[in-house]
Coordinates of C-alpha atoms in Angstrom, one line a residue:
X1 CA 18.8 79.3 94.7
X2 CA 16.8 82.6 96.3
X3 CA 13.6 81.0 96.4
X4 CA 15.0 78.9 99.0
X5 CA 16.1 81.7 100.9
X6 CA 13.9 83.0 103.8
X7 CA 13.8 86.7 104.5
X8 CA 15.6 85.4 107.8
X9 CA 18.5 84.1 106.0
X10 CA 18.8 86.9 103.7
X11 CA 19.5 89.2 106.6
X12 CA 22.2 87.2 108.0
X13 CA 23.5 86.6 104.4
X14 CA 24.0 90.1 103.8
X15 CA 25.7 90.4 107.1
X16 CA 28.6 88.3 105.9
X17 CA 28.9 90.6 102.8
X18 CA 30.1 94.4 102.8
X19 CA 27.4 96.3 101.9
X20 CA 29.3 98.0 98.9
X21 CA 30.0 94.7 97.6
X22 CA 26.1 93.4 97.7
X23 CA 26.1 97.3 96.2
X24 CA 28.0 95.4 93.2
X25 CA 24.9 92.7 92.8
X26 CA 22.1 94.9 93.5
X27 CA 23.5 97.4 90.7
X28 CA 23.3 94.9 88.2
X29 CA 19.9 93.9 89.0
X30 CA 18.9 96.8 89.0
X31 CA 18.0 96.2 92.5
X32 CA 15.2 93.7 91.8
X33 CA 15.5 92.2 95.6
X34 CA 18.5 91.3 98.1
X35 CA 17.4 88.0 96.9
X36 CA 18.9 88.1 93.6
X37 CA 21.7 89.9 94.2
X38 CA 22.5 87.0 96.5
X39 CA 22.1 84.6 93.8
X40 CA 24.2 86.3 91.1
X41 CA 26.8 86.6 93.7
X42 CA 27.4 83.1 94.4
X43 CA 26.9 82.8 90.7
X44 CA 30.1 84.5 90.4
X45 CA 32.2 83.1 92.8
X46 CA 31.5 79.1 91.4
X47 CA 32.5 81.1 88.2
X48 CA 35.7 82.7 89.8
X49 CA 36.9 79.1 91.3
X50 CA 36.7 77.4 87.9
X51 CA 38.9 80.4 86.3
X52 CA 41.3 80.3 89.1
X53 CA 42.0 76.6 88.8
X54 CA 42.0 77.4 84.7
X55 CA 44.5 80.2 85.3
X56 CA 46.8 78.6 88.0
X57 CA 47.7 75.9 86.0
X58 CA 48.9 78.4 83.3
X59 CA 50.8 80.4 85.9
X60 CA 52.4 77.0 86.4
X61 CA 52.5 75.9 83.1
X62 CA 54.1 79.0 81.6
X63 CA 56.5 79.4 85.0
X64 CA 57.9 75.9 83.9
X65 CA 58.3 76.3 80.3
X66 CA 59.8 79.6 79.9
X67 CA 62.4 78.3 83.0
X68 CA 63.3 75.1 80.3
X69 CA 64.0 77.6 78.1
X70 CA 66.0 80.1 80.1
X71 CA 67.8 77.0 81.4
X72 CA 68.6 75.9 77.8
X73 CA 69.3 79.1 76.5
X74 CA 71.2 81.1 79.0
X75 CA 73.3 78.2 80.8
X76 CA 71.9 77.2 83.7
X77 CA 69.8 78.4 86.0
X78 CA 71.8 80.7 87.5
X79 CA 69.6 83.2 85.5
X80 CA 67.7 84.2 88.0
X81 CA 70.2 86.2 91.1
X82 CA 73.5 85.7 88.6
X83 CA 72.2 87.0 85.6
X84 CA 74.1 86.5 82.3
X85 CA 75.6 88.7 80.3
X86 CA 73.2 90.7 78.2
X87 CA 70.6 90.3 80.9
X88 CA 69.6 93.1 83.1
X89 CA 66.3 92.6 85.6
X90 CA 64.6 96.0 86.0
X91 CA 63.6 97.3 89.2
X92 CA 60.7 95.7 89.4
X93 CA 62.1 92.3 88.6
X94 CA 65.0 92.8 91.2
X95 CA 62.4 93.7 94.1
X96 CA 60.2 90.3 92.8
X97 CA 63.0 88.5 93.1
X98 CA 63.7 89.8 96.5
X99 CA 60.4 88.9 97.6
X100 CA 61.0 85.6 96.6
X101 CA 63.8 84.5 98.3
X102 CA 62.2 85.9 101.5
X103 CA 59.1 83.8 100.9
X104 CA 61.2 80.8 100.7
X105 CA 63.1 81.4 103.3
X106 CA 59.9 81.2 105.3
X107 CA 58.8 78.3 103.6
X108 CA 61.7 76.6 104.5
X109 CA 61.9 77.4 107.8
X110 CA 58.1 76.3 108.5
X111 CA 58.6 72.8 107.5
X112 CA 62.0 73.1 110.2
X113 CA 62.0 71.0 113.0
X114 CA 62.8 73.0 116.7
X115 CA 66.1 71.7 116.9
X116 CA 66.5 72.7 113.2
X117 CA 65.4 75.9 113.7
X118 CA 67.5 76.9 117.0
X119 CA 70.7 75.0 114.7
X120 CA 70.4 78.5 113.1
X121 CA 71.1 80.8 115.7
X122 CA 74.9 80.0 115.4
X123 CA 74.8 81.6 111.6
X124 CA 72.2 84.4 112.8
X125 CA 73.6 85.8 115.8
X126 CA 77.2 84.7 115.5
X127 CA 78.0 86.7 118.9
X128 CA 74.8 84.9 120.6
X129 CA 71.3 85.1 120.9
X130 CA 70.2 88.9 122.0
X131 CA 68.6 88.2 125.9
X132 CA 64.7 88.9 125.8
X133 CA 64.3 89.1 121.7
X134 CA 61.3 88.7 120.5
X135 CA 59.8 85.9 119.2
X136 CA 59.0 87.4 115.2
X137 CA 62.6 88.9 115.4
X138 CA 64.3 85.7 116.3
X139 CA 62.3 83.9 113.7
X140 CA 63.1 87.0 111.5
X141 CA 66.8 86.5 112.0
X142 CA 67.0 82.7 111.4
X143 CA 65.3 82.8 108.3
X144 CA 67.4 85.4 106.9
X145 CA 70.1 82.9 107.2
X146 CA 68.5 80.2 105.6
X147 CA 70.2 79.8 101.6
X148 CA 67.2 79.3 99.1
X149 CA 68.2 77.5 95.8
X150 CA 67.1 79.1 92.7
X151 CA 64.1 76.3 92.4
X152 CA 62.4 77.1 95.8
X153 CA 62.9 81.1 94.7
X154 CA 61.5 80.3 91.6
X155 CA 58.8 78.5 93.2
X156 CA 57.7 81.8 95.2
X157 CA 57.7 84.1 92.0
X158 CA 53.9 85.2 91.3
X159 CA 52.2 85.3 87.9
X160 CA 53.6 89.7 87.9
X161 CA 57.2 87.9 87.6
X162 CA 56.6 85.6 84.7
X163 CA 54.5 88.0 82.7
X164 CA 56.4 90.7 82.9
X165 CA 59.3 88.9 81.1
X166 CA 57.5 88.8 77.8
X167 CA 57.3 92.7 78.0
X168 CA 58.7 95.1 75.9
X169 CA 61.6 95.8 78.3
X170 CA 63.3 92.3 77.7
X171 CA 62.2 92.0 73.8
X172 CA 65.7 91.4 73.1
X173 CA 67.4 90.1 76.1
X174 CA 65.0 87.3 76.4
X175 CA 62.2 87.1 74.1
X176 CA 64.5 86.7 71.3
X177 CA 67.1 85.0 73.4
X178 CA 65.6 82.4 74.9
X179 CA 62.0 82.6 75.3
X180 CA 60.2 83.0 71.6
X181 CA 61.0 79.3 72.2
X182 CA 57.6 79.3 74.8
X183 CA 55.5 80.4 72.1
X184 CA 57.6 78.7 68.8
X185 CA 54.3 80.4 66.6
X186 CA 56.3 82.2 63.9
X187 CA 53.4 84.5 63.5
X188 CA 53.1 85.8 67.0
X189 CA 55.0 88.9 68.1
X190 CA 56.0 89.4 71.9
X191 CA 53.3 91.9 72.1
X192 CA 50.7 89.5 71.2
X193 CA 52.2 87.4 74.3
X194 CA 52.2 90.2 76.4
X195 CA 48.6 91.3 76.4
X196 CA 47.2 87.7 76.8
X197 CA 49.4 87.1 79.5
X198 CA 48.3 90.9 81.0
X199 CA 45.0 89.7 80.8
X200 CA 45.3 86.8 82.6
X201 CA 47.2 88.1 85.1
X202 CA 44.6 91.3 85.8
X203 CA 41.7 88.8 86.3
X204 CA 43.8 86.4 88.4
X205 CA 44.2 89.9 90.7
X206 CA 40.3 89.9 90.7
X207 CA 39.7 86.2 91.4
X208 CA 42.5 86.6 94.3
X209 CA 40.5 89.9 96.0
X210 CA 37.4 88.0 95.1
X211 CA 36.1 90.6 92.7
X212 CA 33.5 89.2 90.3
X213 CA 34.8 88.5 86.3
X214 CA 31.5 89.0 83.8
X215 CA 31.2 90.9 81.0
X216 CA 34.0 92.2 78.6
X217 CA 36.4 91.4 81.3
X218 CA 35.2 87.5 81.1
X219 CA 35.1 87.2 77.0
X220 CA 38.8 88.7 77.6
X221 CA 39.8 86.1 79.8
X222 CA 38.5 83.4 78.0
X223 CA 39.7 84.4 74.7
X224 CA 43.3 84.5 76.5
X225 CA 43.1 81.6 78.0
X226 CA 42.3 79.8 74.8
X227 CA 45.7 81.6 73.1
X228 CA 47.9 80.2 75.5
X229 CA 45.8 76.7 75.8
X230 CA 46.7 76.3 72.1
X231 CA 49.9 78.2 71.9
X232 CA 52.0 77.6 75.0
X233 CA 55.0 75.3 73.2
X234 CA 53.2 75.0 70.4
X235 CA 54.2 75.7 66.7
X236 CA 50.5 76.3 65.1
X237 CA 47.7 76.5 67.5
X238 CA 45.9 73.6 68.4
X239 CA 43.4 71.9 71.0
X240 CA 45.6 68.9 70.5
X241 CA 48.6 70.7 71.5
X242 CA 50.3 68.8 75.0
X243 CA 49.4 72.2 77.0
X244 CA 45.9 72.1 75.6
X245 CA 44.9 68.5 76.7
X246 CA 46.8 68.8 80.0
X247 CA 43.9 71.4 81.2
X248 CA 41.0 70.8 79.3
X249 CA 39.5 68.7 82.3
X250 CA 39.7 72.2 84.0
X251 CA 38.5 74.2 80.6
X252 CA 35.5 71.9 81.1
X253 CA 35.2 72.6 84.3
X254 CA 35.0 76.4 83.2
X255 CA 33.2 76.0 80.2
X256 CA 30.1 74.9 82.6
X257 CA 30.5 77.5 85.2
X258 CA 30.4 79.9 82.5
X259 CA 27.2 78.7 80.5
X260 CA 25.8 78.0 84.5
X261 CA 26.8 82.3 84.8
X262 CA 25.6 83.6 81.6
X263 CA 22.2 82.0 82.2
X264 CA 22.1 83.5 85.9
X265 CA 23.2 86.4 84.5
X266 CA 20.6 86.8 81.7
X267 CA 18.0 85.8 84.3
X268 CA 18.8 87.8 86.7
X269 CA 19.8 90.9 84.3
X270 CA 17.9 90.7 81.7

């Protein structure tokens, strides 16, 4: 790619990036020319698409099944804002959870219609509309009326939710409750869960602040992402597990990107 590059467009290229994040590329080529550092950034971003598509179908994947489960398991899924007995959520949980219903409260009320929208105000301002409120306040106000189901909440939880729930903190009130039943491996322990989910969920942080993945970071990745390809609902580990074959076409995907990478890489790094 830099030999098509004119010393022209290499100035405006590194206009569009910071210059401690070219700082990043030239560092690990060992400043050979803006050029390359260029070239092993965009490198890294085709990598860091095919790892977010790879990662946000297990965010979805593993969002689904360990729901199934908590459905199954603990009644219903009231689980979520009426928890069960035995079931405490944690701070953290309690703020995610929080943060949810707020997001889907403006989900909902996005897809609203005006008339929709201004049919709020009765619940909202039950003594009438405040005279010269602003416009974010008003929209504010009618969305905080708005009554999520657990499924659009549940929709809104991020990857920090659903990982967290096979931490140590709910070994017994879920993982051996309910949710063992999303990895059914008798040999895996909850804490082998845990750090292949933390893993996943650190580099789909990166990919999200488009930070580049190489390295020990990406062998991490790839070896978690293979766990829970062959594990997720799965009683021995296999490639022929449902899970497995429902993103392979996306594992492909990857699998390119990364030999695409390592080659750059070695080129460029070498």
């Amino acid at each position: 790619m830099s030999r098509f590059l004119s010393d022209d467009d290499v100035e405006a290229i590194t206009g569009y990036l910071s210059a401690p994040r070219l700082g990043t590329y030239l560092a690990l080529t060992r400043a050979r020319s803006l050029k390359d550092a260029i070239e092993l950034h965009q490198a890294t971003m085709s990598l860091g698409v095919a790892l977010m598509a790879v990662t946000g179908l297990i965010e979805v994947g593993l969002r689904n099944a360990t729901c199934k489960h908590l459905d199954t398991s603990l009644g219903g899924s009231g689980w979520l804002r009426r928890p069960p007995n035995g079931l405490r959520w944690s701070a953290y949980e309690i703020q995610s959870i929080r943060n949810g219903e707020r997001a889907a409260q403006r989900a909902i009320y996005s897809k609203m219609t005006s008339a929709e929208k201004a049919d709020l105000d009765d619940i909202a301002f039950p003594n009438g509309v405040p005279q010269n409120i602003k416009h974010r306040k008003l929209a504010e106000k009618r969305q905080s009326s708005i009554i999520a189901n657990d499924g659009q909440v549940i929709a809104q939880l991020t990857m920090f939710f659903w990982k967290r729930l096979f931490s140590e903190t709910y070994e017994v009130s879920l993982w051996k409750r309910a949710i063992k039943r999303v990895f059914p491996n008798k040999t895996l322990d909850r804490s082998d869960v845990a750090a292949k989910l933390e893993v996943i969920y650190q580099v789909r942080n990166r990919l999200a602040h488009h930070e580049p993945v190489y390295g020990r970071r990406l062998e991490d990745a790839l070896i978690a992402i293979e766990f829970v390809a062959h594990n997720l609902e799965s009683r021995v580990p296999s490639s022929e597990a449902p899970f497995a074959k429902f993103i392979l076409p996306q594992r492909d995907i990857l699998s390119g990107q990364v030999a695409i990478f390592r080659t750059t890489f070695e080129r460029l790094c070498g």
